[in-house]
């Protein structure tokens, strides 16, 4: 039995345990009839008839039934789940904006191909259902999601207390494109899977999202891509990479913008990158700080990226003269094993 | 007119026409089985329903008599097009028929309609139960159905919290 199969089996056992729990409690302590002279109440109906009745109820009534007793909770939850699964099967990827985002973000593999619309209308409850029903999920990619109504989000602690942690054991790649709305969904996802992620891509304009990354431990992370369109100094200052001992691919784009009053501090930025000098095999970043001599700061600190074989610099304009510049000399000193710098327009 | 004798769990016998009885899937099967096993084609079938008491059996037969000219609904219709079809067959007579019943009787009637395979009656009784739940608070549902909470610890509060997440959508 290979490791994936073992993990999947474990996942199924855990899921079965969670799903079975209410039923077990019911059998150990059956519901009590208030009026024992009346033999027939809701509890006397066989499951198929209860199902027949619940099928007719609206969602609000089903939610009320979940609060009546164990038997009704179990049956109503099943019906609610069925409705959501039915909804999912009819969902189609959105046209237009979704495709534009997709082309910008260039996702590699999307295991759940109909996630498009669900992403837009994702709720925490639906997210949990996706995770519960996809034990073989390896890659999860979500973009620009919204909940329909703004409500008080539950805390991570409340979520954990409510249903325990359950996640597809093979989920190793998470791609997030988020403008900062509904951050609690991302928080929840990260809480569930940060420890097992190998690849993480984040495209965001939200400083808060970046800061939420700082609160997680990514023990297995090897590849990290961050595209941020927001001031990201606090993130670079806070994130300590002690737990990222296996990180060998870092592609970070913190957009510099001269019109902003506050921008990322070069030294903070370089200190952040310098944390990973002993493990990185690939580094990608924006050309602007390099042109300003940021690498010189690292050179003075004696940092060398000896394992880096591939260096990508993103630039807005063509470089007229790279040869003989101080920036080139700094690159050669910091990256002795990089033969050619890969320049990319953005 | 061919008749069939239907006997309730408490021994009450009802003599009904076979045509009427055959509107129940269960009674129809029983009559046909009796015919196949009986040498005498004139013999009157006798069917004992051990799970339905007289008061409820009388109500079922009364409903069948009222609806004896209705088209028979296929037993598996629910699986094909959903179960929201009760309103179609619900007449003023049905509403008057169900109105005086308490929920205990309705529950027994649901079980009887299910056992005897009388889909139309099953639909309207389930619809009635649905109406007793829709728009009610949790306490009202418990009172109406004589149910007691059997949640442990803070499970009810946790469920309430989960519900709040559900309605985000």
Coordinates of N, CA and C in Angstrom, one line a residue, chain A residues 127-326:
Chain A
X127 N -17.0 25.5 2.0 CA -15.5 25.2 1.9 C -15.2 23.9 2.7
X128 N -15.8 23.8 3.9 CA -15.6 22.6 4.6 C -16.1 21.3 3.9
X129 N -17.3 21.5 3.2 CA -17.9 20.4 2.5 C -17.0 20.0 1.3
X130 N -16.4 21.0 0.7 CA -15.5 20.6 -0.4 C -14.3 19.8 0.1
X131 N -13.8 20.2 1.2 CA -12.6 19.5 1.8 C -13.0 18.1 2.2
X132 N -14.2 18.0 2.8 CA -14.6 16.7 3.3 C -14.9 15.7 2.2
X133 N -15.4 16.3 1.1 CA -15.8 15.4 0.0 C -14.7 15.2 -1.1
X134 N -13.5 15.7 -0.8 CA -12.5 15.5 -1.8 C -11.2 15.0 -1.1
X135 N -11.2 13.7 -0.7 CA -10.1 13.1 0.0 C -8.8 13.0 -0.8
X136 N -9.0 13.0 -2.1 CA -7.8 12.9 -3.0 C -7.3 14.2 -3.5
X137 N -7.9 15.3 -3.0 CA -7.5 16.6 -3.5 C -6.0 16.9 -3.2
X138 N -5.3 17.3 -4.3 CA -3.9 17.6 -4.1 C -3.6 19.1 -4.3
X139 N -4.4 19.7 -5.2 CA -4.2 21.1 -5.4 C -5.5 21.9 -5.2
X140 N -5.4 22.9 -4.4 CA -6.6 23.7 -4.2 C -6.3 25.2 -4.6
X141 N -7.1 25.7 -5.6 CA -6.8 27.0 -6.1 C -8.1 27.8 -6.0
X142 N -8.0 28.9 -5.3 CA -9.2 29.8 -5.1 C -8.9 31.2 -5.4
X143 N -9.8 31.9 -6.0 CA -9.5 33.3 -6.5 C -10.8 34.1 -6.2
X144 N -10.5 35.3 -5.8 CA -11.5 36.4 -5.7 C -12.9 35.9 -5.1
X145 N -12.8 35.3 -4.0 CA -14.1 34.7 -3.5 C -14.8 35.8 -2.6
X146 N -16.1 35.5 -2.5 CA -16.9 36.4 -1.7 C -18.0 35.6 -1.0
X147 N -18.4 36.0 0.2 CA -19.6 35.4 0.8 C -20.7 36.5 0.4
X148 N -21.9 36.0 0.2 CA -22.9 36.9 -0.3 C -23.3 38.0 0.8
X149 N -23.2 37.6 2.0 CA -23.5 38.6 3.0 C -22.4 38.7 4.0
X150 N -22.1 39.9 4.4 CA -21.1 40.1 5.4 C -21.7 39.7 6.8
X151 N -21.1 38.8 7.4 CA -21.6 38.5 8.8 C -20.4 38.3 9.7
X152 N -20.6 38.2 11.0 CA -19.5 38.1 11.9 C -18.8 36.8 11.7
X153 N -17.6 36.8 11.2 CA -16.9 35.5 10.9 C -16.6 34.8 12.2
X154 N -16.7 33.5 12.2 CA -16.3 32.7 13.4 C -14.8 32.8 13.6
X155 N -14.3 32.6 14.7 CA -12.9 32.6 14.9 C -12.4 31.1 14.6
X156 N -11.1 31.1 14.4 CA -10.5 29.8 14.1 C -10.7 28.8 15.3
X157 N -10.6 29.3 16.5 CA -10.9 28.5 17.7 C -12.3 27.9 17.6
X158 N -13.2 28.8 17.3 CA -14.6 28.3 17.2 C -14.8 27.2 16.2
X159 N -14.1 27.4 15.0 CA -14.2 26.4 14.0 C -13.6 25.1 14.4
X160 N -12.5 25.2 15.1 CA -11.8 24.0 15.5 C -12.6 23.2 16.5
X161 N -13.2 24.0 17.5 CA -14.0 23.3 18.5 C -15.3 22.7 17.9
X162 N -15.8 23.3 16.8 CA -17.0 22.9 16.3 C -16.9 21.5 15.5
X163 N -15.9 21.4 14.8 CA -15.9 20.1 14.0 C -14.5 19.5 13.9
X164 N -13.6 19.9 14.6 CA -12.3 19.3 14.6 C -11.6 19.6 13.2
X165 N -10.4 19.2 13.2 CA -9.6 19.5 11.9 C -9.7 18.3 11.0
X166 N -10.1 18.5 9.8 CA -10.2 17.4 8.8 C -9.8 18.0 7.5
X167 N -8.9 17.4 6.8 CA -8.4 17.9 5.6 C -7.9 16.8 4.7
X168 N -8.0 17.0 3.4 CA -7.5 16.0 2.5 C -6.0 15.8 2.7
X169 N -5.6 14.6 3.0 CA -4.2 14.3 3.4 C -3.2 14.6 2.3
X170 N -3.7 14.6 1.1 CA -2.7 14.7 0.0 C -2.7 16.2 -0.5
X171 N -3.4 17.1 0.1 CA -3.4 18.4 -0.3 C -2.0 19.1 0.0
X172 N -1.3 19.4 -1.1 CA 0.1 19.9 -0.9 C 0.3 21.2 -1.5
X173 N -0.6 21.6 -2.4 CA -0.5 22.9 -3.1 C -1.7 23.8 -2.9
X174 N -1.5 25.0 -2.5 CA -2.6 25.9 -2.3 C -2.2 27.2 -3.1
X175 N -3.2 27.6 -3.9 CA -3.0 28.9 -4.6 C -4.1 29.8 -4.2
X176 N -3.8 31.0 -3.8 CA -4.8 31.9 -3.3 C -4.7 33.2 -4.1
X177 N -5.7 33.7 -4.7 CA -5.8 35.0 -5.2 C -6.9 35.8 -4.5
X178 N -6.5 36.8 -3.7 CA -7.5 37.3 -2.8 C -7.3 38.8 -2.6
X179 N -8.3 39.6 -2.7 CA -8.2 41.0 -2.5 C -8.4 41.5 -1.1
X180 N -8.6 40.6 -0.2 CA -8.7 40.9 1.2 C -10.0 40.7 1.8
X181 N -11.1 40.5 0.9 CA -12.4 40.2 1.5 C -12.4 38.7 2.0
X182 N -13.3 38.5 2.9 CA -13.5 37.2 3.5 C -12.2 36.5 3.9
X183 N -11.4 37.2 4.5 CA -10.1 36.7 4.9 C -10.2 35.5 5.9
X184 N -11.3 35.4 6.6 CA -11.4 34.3 7.5 C -11.5 33.0 6.8
X185 N -11.9 33.0 5.5 CA -11.9 31.7 4.8 C -10.5 31.3 4.5
X186 N -9.6 32.2 4.1 CA -8.2 31.9 3.9 C -7.6 31.5 5.2
X187 N -7.9 32.2 6.3 CA -7.4 31.9 7.6 C -7.7 30.4 7.9
X188 N -9.0 30.1 7.6 CA -9.4 28.7 7.9 C -8.7 27.7 7.1
X189 N -8.5 28.0 5.8 CA -7.8 27.1 5.0 C -6.4 26.9 5.4
X190 N -5.7 28.0 5.7 CA -4.3 27.9 6.2 C -4.2 27.2 7.5
X191 N -5.2 27.4 8.4 CA -5.2 26.7 9.7 C -5.2 25.2 9.5
X192 N -6.0 24.8 8.5 CA -6.2 23.4 8.2 C -5.0 22.8 7.6
X193 N -4.4 23.5 6.7 CA -3.4 22.8 5.8 C -2.0 23.3 5.8
X194 N -1.7 24.4 6.5 CA -0.4 25.0 6.4 C 0.7 24.0 6.7
X195 N 0.5 23.1 7.7 CA 1.5 22.2 8.1 C 1.9 21.2 7.1
X196 N 1.0 21.0 6.1 CA 1.3 19.9 5.1 C 1.5 20.5 3.7
X197 N 1.5 21.8 3.6 CA 1.7 22.4 2.2 C 3.2 22.3 1.8
X198 N 3.3 21.9 0.5 CA 4.6 21.9 -0.1 C 4.8 23.1 -1.0
X199 N 3.7 23.5 -1.7 CA 3.7 24.7 -2.6 C 2.6 25.7 -2.1
X200 N 3.0 26.9 -2.1 CA 2.0 27.9 -1.7 C 2.2 29.2 -2.6
X201 N 1.1 29.5 -3.3 CA 1.1 30.8 -4.1 C 0.1 31.7 -3.6
X202 N 0.5 32.9 -3.4 CA -0.4 33.9 -2.9 C -0.3 35.2 -3.7
X203 N -1.4 35.6 -4.3 CA -1.5 36.9 -5.0 C -2.5 37.7 -4.3
X204 N -2.1 38.9 -3.8 CA -3.1 39.6 -3.0 C -2.7 41.1 -2.9
X205 N -3.7 41.8 -2.6 CA -3.5 43.3 -2.3 C -3.7 43.5 -0.8
X206 N -3.8 42.5 -0.1 CA -4.1 42.6 1.3 C -2.9 42.4 2.2
X207 N -2.5 43.4 3.0 CA -1.5 43.2 4.0 C -1.9 42.2 5.0
X208 N -3.2 42.3 5.4 CA -3.7 41.3 6.4 C -3.5 39.9 6.0
X209 N -3.7 39.6 4.8 CA -3.5 38.2 4.3 C -2.0 37.8 4.5
X210 N -1.1 38.7 4.1 CA 0.3 38.4 4.3 C 0.6 38.2 5.7
X211 N 0.0 39.0 6.6 CA 0.3 38.9 8.0 C -0.3 37.6 8.6
X212 N -1.3 37.1 8.0 CA -1.9 35.9 8.5 C -1.0 34.7 8.1
X213 N -0.2 34.8 7.0 CA 0.8 33.8 6.7 C 1.8 33.7 7.8
X214 N 2.2 34.9 8.4 CA 3.2 34.9 9.4 C 2.8 34.1 10.7
X215 N 1.5 33.9 10.8 CA 1.0 33.2 12.0 C 1.1 31.7 11.9
X216 N 1.4 31.2 10.7 CA 1.3 29.7 10.4 C 2.7 29.1 10.4
X217 N 2.7 27.8 10.6 CA 4.0 27.1 10.5 C 4.0 26.3 9.3
X218 N 4.8 26.6 8.3 CA 4.9 25.8 7.1 C 6.1 24.9 7.1
X219 N 5.9 23.8 7.8 CA 7.0 22.9 8.0 C 7.6 22.2 6.8
X220 N 6.7 22.0 5.8 CA 7.1 21.2 4.6 C 7.2 22.1 3.4
X221 N 7.1 23.3 3.5 CA 7.0 24.2 2.4 C 8.3 24.3 1.6
X222 N 8.3 24.0 0.3 CA 9.5 24.0 -0.5 C 9.4 25.2 -1.5
X223 N 8.2 25.5 -1.9 CA 8.0 26.5 -2.9 C 7.1 27.6 -2.5
X224 N 7.5 28.9 -2.5 CA 6.7 30.0 -2.0 C 6.7 31.1 -3.1
X225 N 5.5 31.4 -3.6 CA 5.4 32.5 -4.5 C 4.4 33.5 -3.9
X226 N 4.9 34.8 -3.9 CA 4.1 35.8 -3.3 C 4.0 37.0 -4.3
X227 N 2.8 37.4 -4.8 CA 2.6 38.6 -5.6 C 1.8 39.5 -4.7
X228 N 2.4 40.6 -4.3 CA 1.6 41.5 -3.4 C 1.6 42.9 -4.0
X229 N 0.4 43.4 -4.0 CA 0.3 44.8 -4.6 C 0.0 45.8 -3.5
X230 N 0.5 45.5 -2.3 CA 0.3 46.3 -1.2 C 1.6 46.5 -0.4
X231 N 1.7 47.5 0.4 CA 2.9 47.7 1.2 C 3.1 46.5 2.0
X232 N 4.3 45.9 1.9 CA 4.5 44.6 2.6 C 5.6 44.6 3.6
X233 N 6.0 45.8 4.0 CA 7.1 45.9 5.0 C 6.9 45.1 6.2
X234 N 5.7 45.3 6.9 CA 5.4 44.5 8.1 C 5.5 43.0 7.9
X235 N 5.1 42.6 6.8 CA 5.1 41.1 6.5 C 6.6 40.7 6.5
X236 N 7.4 41.4 5.8 CA 8.8 41.0 5.7 C 9.5 41.1 7.0
X237 N 9.1 42.1 7.8 CA 9.7 42.3 9.1 C 9.3 41.2 10.1
X238 N 8.0 40.7 10.0 CA 7.5 39.8 11.0 C 7.9 38.3 10.7
X239 N 7.8 38.0 9.4 CA 7.9 36.6 9.0 C 9.3 36.1 9.3
X240 N 9.4 35.2 10.3 CA 10.6 34.5 10.6 C 10.6 33.2 9.9
X241 N 11.7 32.9 9.2 CA 11.7 31.7 8.4 C 12.3 30.4 9.0
X242 N 12.3 30.4 10.4 CA 12.9 29.3 11.1 C 12.2 27.9 10.7
X243 N 10.9 28.0 10.5 CA 10.2 26.7 10.2 C 10.4 26.3 8.7
X244 N 10.8 27.3 7.9 CA 10.9 27.0 6.5 C 12.3 26.4 6.1
X245 N 12.6 25.3 6.7 CA 13.9 24.7 6.6 C 14.1 24.0 5.2
X246 N 13.0 23.7 4.5 CA 13.1 23.0 3.3 C 12.8 24.0 2.1
X247 N 12.6 25.2 2.3 CA 12.2 26.2 1.3 C 13.4 26.3 0.3
X248 N 13.1 25.9 -1.0 CA 14.2 26.0 -2.0 C 13.8 26.9 -3.2
X249 N 12.5 27.3 -3.2 CA 12.1 28.1 -4.3 C 11.3 29.3 -3.7
X250 N 11.8 30.5 -4.0 CA 11.1 31.7 -3.5 C 11.0 32.7 -4.6
X251 N 9.8 33.0 -4.9 CA 9.5 34.0 -6.0 C 8.6 35.1 -5.3
X252 N 9.2 36.2 -5.1 CA 8.5 37.2 -4.3 C 8.4 38.5 -5.1
X253 N 7.2 39.0 -5.2 CA 7.1 40.3 -6.0 C 6.3 41.3 -5.1
X254 N 7.0 42.1 -4.5 CA 6.3 43.2 -3.7 C 6.4 44.5 -4.5
X255 N 5.3 44.8 -5.1 CA 5.4 45.9 -6.1 C 5.8 47.2 -5.5
X256 N 6.9 47.8 -6.0 CA 7.3 49.1 -5.5 C 6.5 50.2 -6.3
X257 N 6.1 51.2 -5.6 CA 5.3 52.2 -6.3 C 5.8 53.6 -5.8
X258 N 6.3 54.4 -6.7 CA 6.9 55.6 -6.2 C 5.9 56.6 -5.8
X259 N 4.6 56.4 -6.2 CA 3.6 57.4 -5.8 C 3.1 57.1 -4.4
X260 N 3.4 56.0 -3.8 CA 2.9 55.7 -2.5 C 3.8 56.4 -1.4
X261 N 3.1 56.8 -0.4 CA 3.8 57.5 0.7 C 4.7 56.6 1.5
X262 N 4.1 55.4 1.7 CA 4.9 54.4 2.4 C 5.2 53.3 1.5
X263 N 6.4 52.8 1.5 CA 6.8 51.7 0.6 C 7.6 50.8 1.5
X264 N 7.9 49.6 0.9 CA 8.7 48.6 1.7 C 10.1 49.2 1.8
X265 N 10.6 48.9 3.0 CA 11.9 49.4 3.3 C 12.9 48.3 2.7
X266 N 13.9 48.8 1.9 CA 14.8 47.9 1.2 C 15.5 46.9 2.2
X267 N 16.0 47.5 3.3 CA 16.8 46.6 4.2 C 15.9 45.5 4.8
X268 N 14.7 45.9 5.1 CA 13.8 44.9 5.7 C 13.5 43.8 4.6
X269 N 13.3 44.2 3.4 CA 13.0 43.3 2.3 C 14.2 42.4 2.1
X270 N 15.4 42.9 2.1 CA 16.6 42.0 1.9 C 16.8 41.1 3.1
X271 N 16.5 41.6 4.3 CA 16.7 40.7 5.5 C 15.7 39.5 5.4
X272 N 14.6 39.8 4.9 CA 13.6 38.7 4.7 C 14.1 37.7 3.7
X273 N 14.6 38.1 2.6 CA 15.1 37.2 1.6 C 16.4 36.5 2.1
X274 N 17.2 37.2 2.8 CA 18.5 36.7 3.3 C 18.3 35.5 4.3
X275 N 17.1 35.4 4.9 CA 16.8 34.3 5.8 C 17.0 33.0 5.1
X276 N 16.8 33.0 3.8 CA 16.7 31.7 3.1 C 18.0 31.4 2.3
X277 N 19.0 32.1 2.6 CA 20.2 32.0 1.7 C 20.8 30.6 1.7
X278 N 20.6 29.9 2.8 CA 21.3 28.6 2.8 C 20.5 27.5 2.1
X279 N 19.2 27.7 1.8 CA 18.4 26.6 1.3 C 17.9 26.9 -0.2
X280 N 17.9 28.1 -0.6 CA 17.2 28.4 -1.8 C 18.0 27.9 -3.0
X281 N 17.2 27.3 -4.0 CA 17.8 27.0 -5.3 C 17.3 27.9 -6.4
X282 N 16.2 28.6 -6.1 CA 15.7 29.6 -7.1 C 15.2 30.8 -6.3
X283 N 15.5 31.9 -6.8 CA 15.0 33.2 -6.3 C 14.5 34.1 -7.4
X284 N 13.4 34.6 -7.2 CA 12.8 35.6 -8.1 C 12.3 36.8 -7.4
X285 N 12.6 38.0 -7.9 CA 12.2 39.2 -7.3 C 12.2 40.4 -8.3
X286 N 11.8 41.5 -7.8 CA 11.7 42.7 -8.7 C 13.1 43.3 -8.9
X287 N 13.2 43.8 -10.1 CA 14.5 44.4 -10.5 C 14.8 45.7 -9.7
X288 N 13.7 46.5 -9.4 CA 13.9 47.8 -8.8 C 14.9 47.9 -7.6
X289 N 14.6 47.0 -6.6 CA 15.6 47.1 -5.5 C 17.0 46.7 -5.8
X290 N 17.1 45.8 -6.8 CA 18.4 45.4 -7.2 C 19.2 46.5 -7.9
X291 N 18.4 47.3 -8.7 CA 19.0 48.4 -9.4 C 19.5 49.5 -8.4
X292 N 18.7 49.5 -7.2 CA 19.0 50.5 -6.2 C 20.2 50.1 -5.3
X293 N 20.7 48.9 -5.6 CA 21.9 48.4 -4.8 C 21.6 47.6 -3.6
X294 N 20.3 47.1 -3.5 CA 19.9 46.3 -2.3 C 20.8 45.1 -2.0
X295 N 21.3 44.5 -3.1 CA 22.1 43.3 -2.9 C 23.4 43.6 -2.3
X296 N 23.8 44.9 -2.5 CA 25.1 45.4 -1.8 C 24.9 45.3 -0.3
X297 N 23.7 45.5 0.2 CA 23.4 45.4 1.7 C 23.7 44.0 2.2
X298 N 23.2 43.0 1.4 CA 23.4 41.7 1.8 C 24.8 41.3 1.7
X299 N 25.5 41.8 0.6 CA 26.9 41.5 0.5 C 27.7 41.9 1.7
X300 N 27.4 43.1 2.1 CA 28.1 43.7 3.3 C 27.9 42.8 4.5
X301 N 26.7 42.2 4.6 CA 26.4 41.3 5.8 C 27.1 39.9 5.6
X302 N 27.7 39.7 4.5 CA 28.4 38.4 4.3 C 27.5 37.3 3.8
X303 N 26.4 37.6 3.3 CA 25.4 36.6 3.0 C 25.7 36.1 1.5
X304 N 25.7 34.8 1.3 CA 25.9 34.3 0.0 C 24.9 33.2 -0.3
X305 N 24.3 33.3 -1.5 CA 23.2 32.3 -1.8 C 23.9 31.2 -2.7
X306 N 24.7 30.3 -2.0 CA 25.5 29.4 -2.7 C 24.8 28.3 -3.5
X307 N 23.6 28.0 -3.0 CA 22.8 26.9 -3.7 C 21.9 27.4 -4.9
X308 N 21.8 28.7 -5.0 CA 20.9 29.3 -6.0 C 21.5 29.0 -7.4
X309 N 20.7 28.3 -8.2 CA 21.1 28.1 -9.6 C 20.3 28.9 -10.6
X310 N 19.2 29.5 -10.1 CA 18.3 30.2 -11.0 C 17.9 31.5 -10.4
X311 N 18.1 32.6 -11.0 CA 17.7 33.9 -10.5 C 16.9 34.6 -11.5
X312 N 15.7 35.0 -11.1 CA 14.8 35.7 -12.0 C 14.6 37.2 -11.5
X313 N 14.8 38.1 -12.4 CA 14.5 39.5 -12.0 C 13.4 40.1 -12.9
X314 N 12.4 40.6 -12.3 CA 11.3 41.2 -13.0 C 11.5 42.7 -13.2
X315 N 11.3 43.1 -14.4 CA 11.6 44.5 -14.7 C 10.4 45.1 -15.5
X316 N 10.3 46.5 -15.3 CA 9.2 47.2 -16.0 C 9.7 47.7 -17.3
X317 N 11.0 48.1 -17.4 CA 11.5 48.7 -18.6 C 12.7 47.9 -19.0
X318 N 13.1 48.0 -20.3 CA 14.3 47.3 -20.8 C 15.6 47.9 -20.1
X319 N 16.5 47.0 -19.9 CA 17.7 47.4 -19.3 C 18.7 47.8 -20.4
X320 N 19.1 49.0 -20.3 CA 20.0 49.5 -21.4 C 21.4 48.9 -21.2
X321 N 21.9 49.0 -20.0 CA 23.3 48.5 -19.8 C 23.4 47.7 -18.5
X322 N 23.4 46.4 -18.6 CA 23.5 45.6 -17.4 C 25.0 45.3 -17.1
X323 N 25.7 45.1 -18.2 CA 27.2 44.7 -18.1 C 27.9 45.9 -17.4
X324 N 28.7 45.5 -16.4 CA 29.6 46.5 -15.7 C 28.9 47.3 -14.7
X325 N 27.6 47.0 -14.5 CA 26.9 47.8 -13.4 C 27.3 47.2 -12.0
X326 N 27.1 48.0 -11.0 CA 27.3 47.6 -9.6 C 26.3 46.5 -9.3

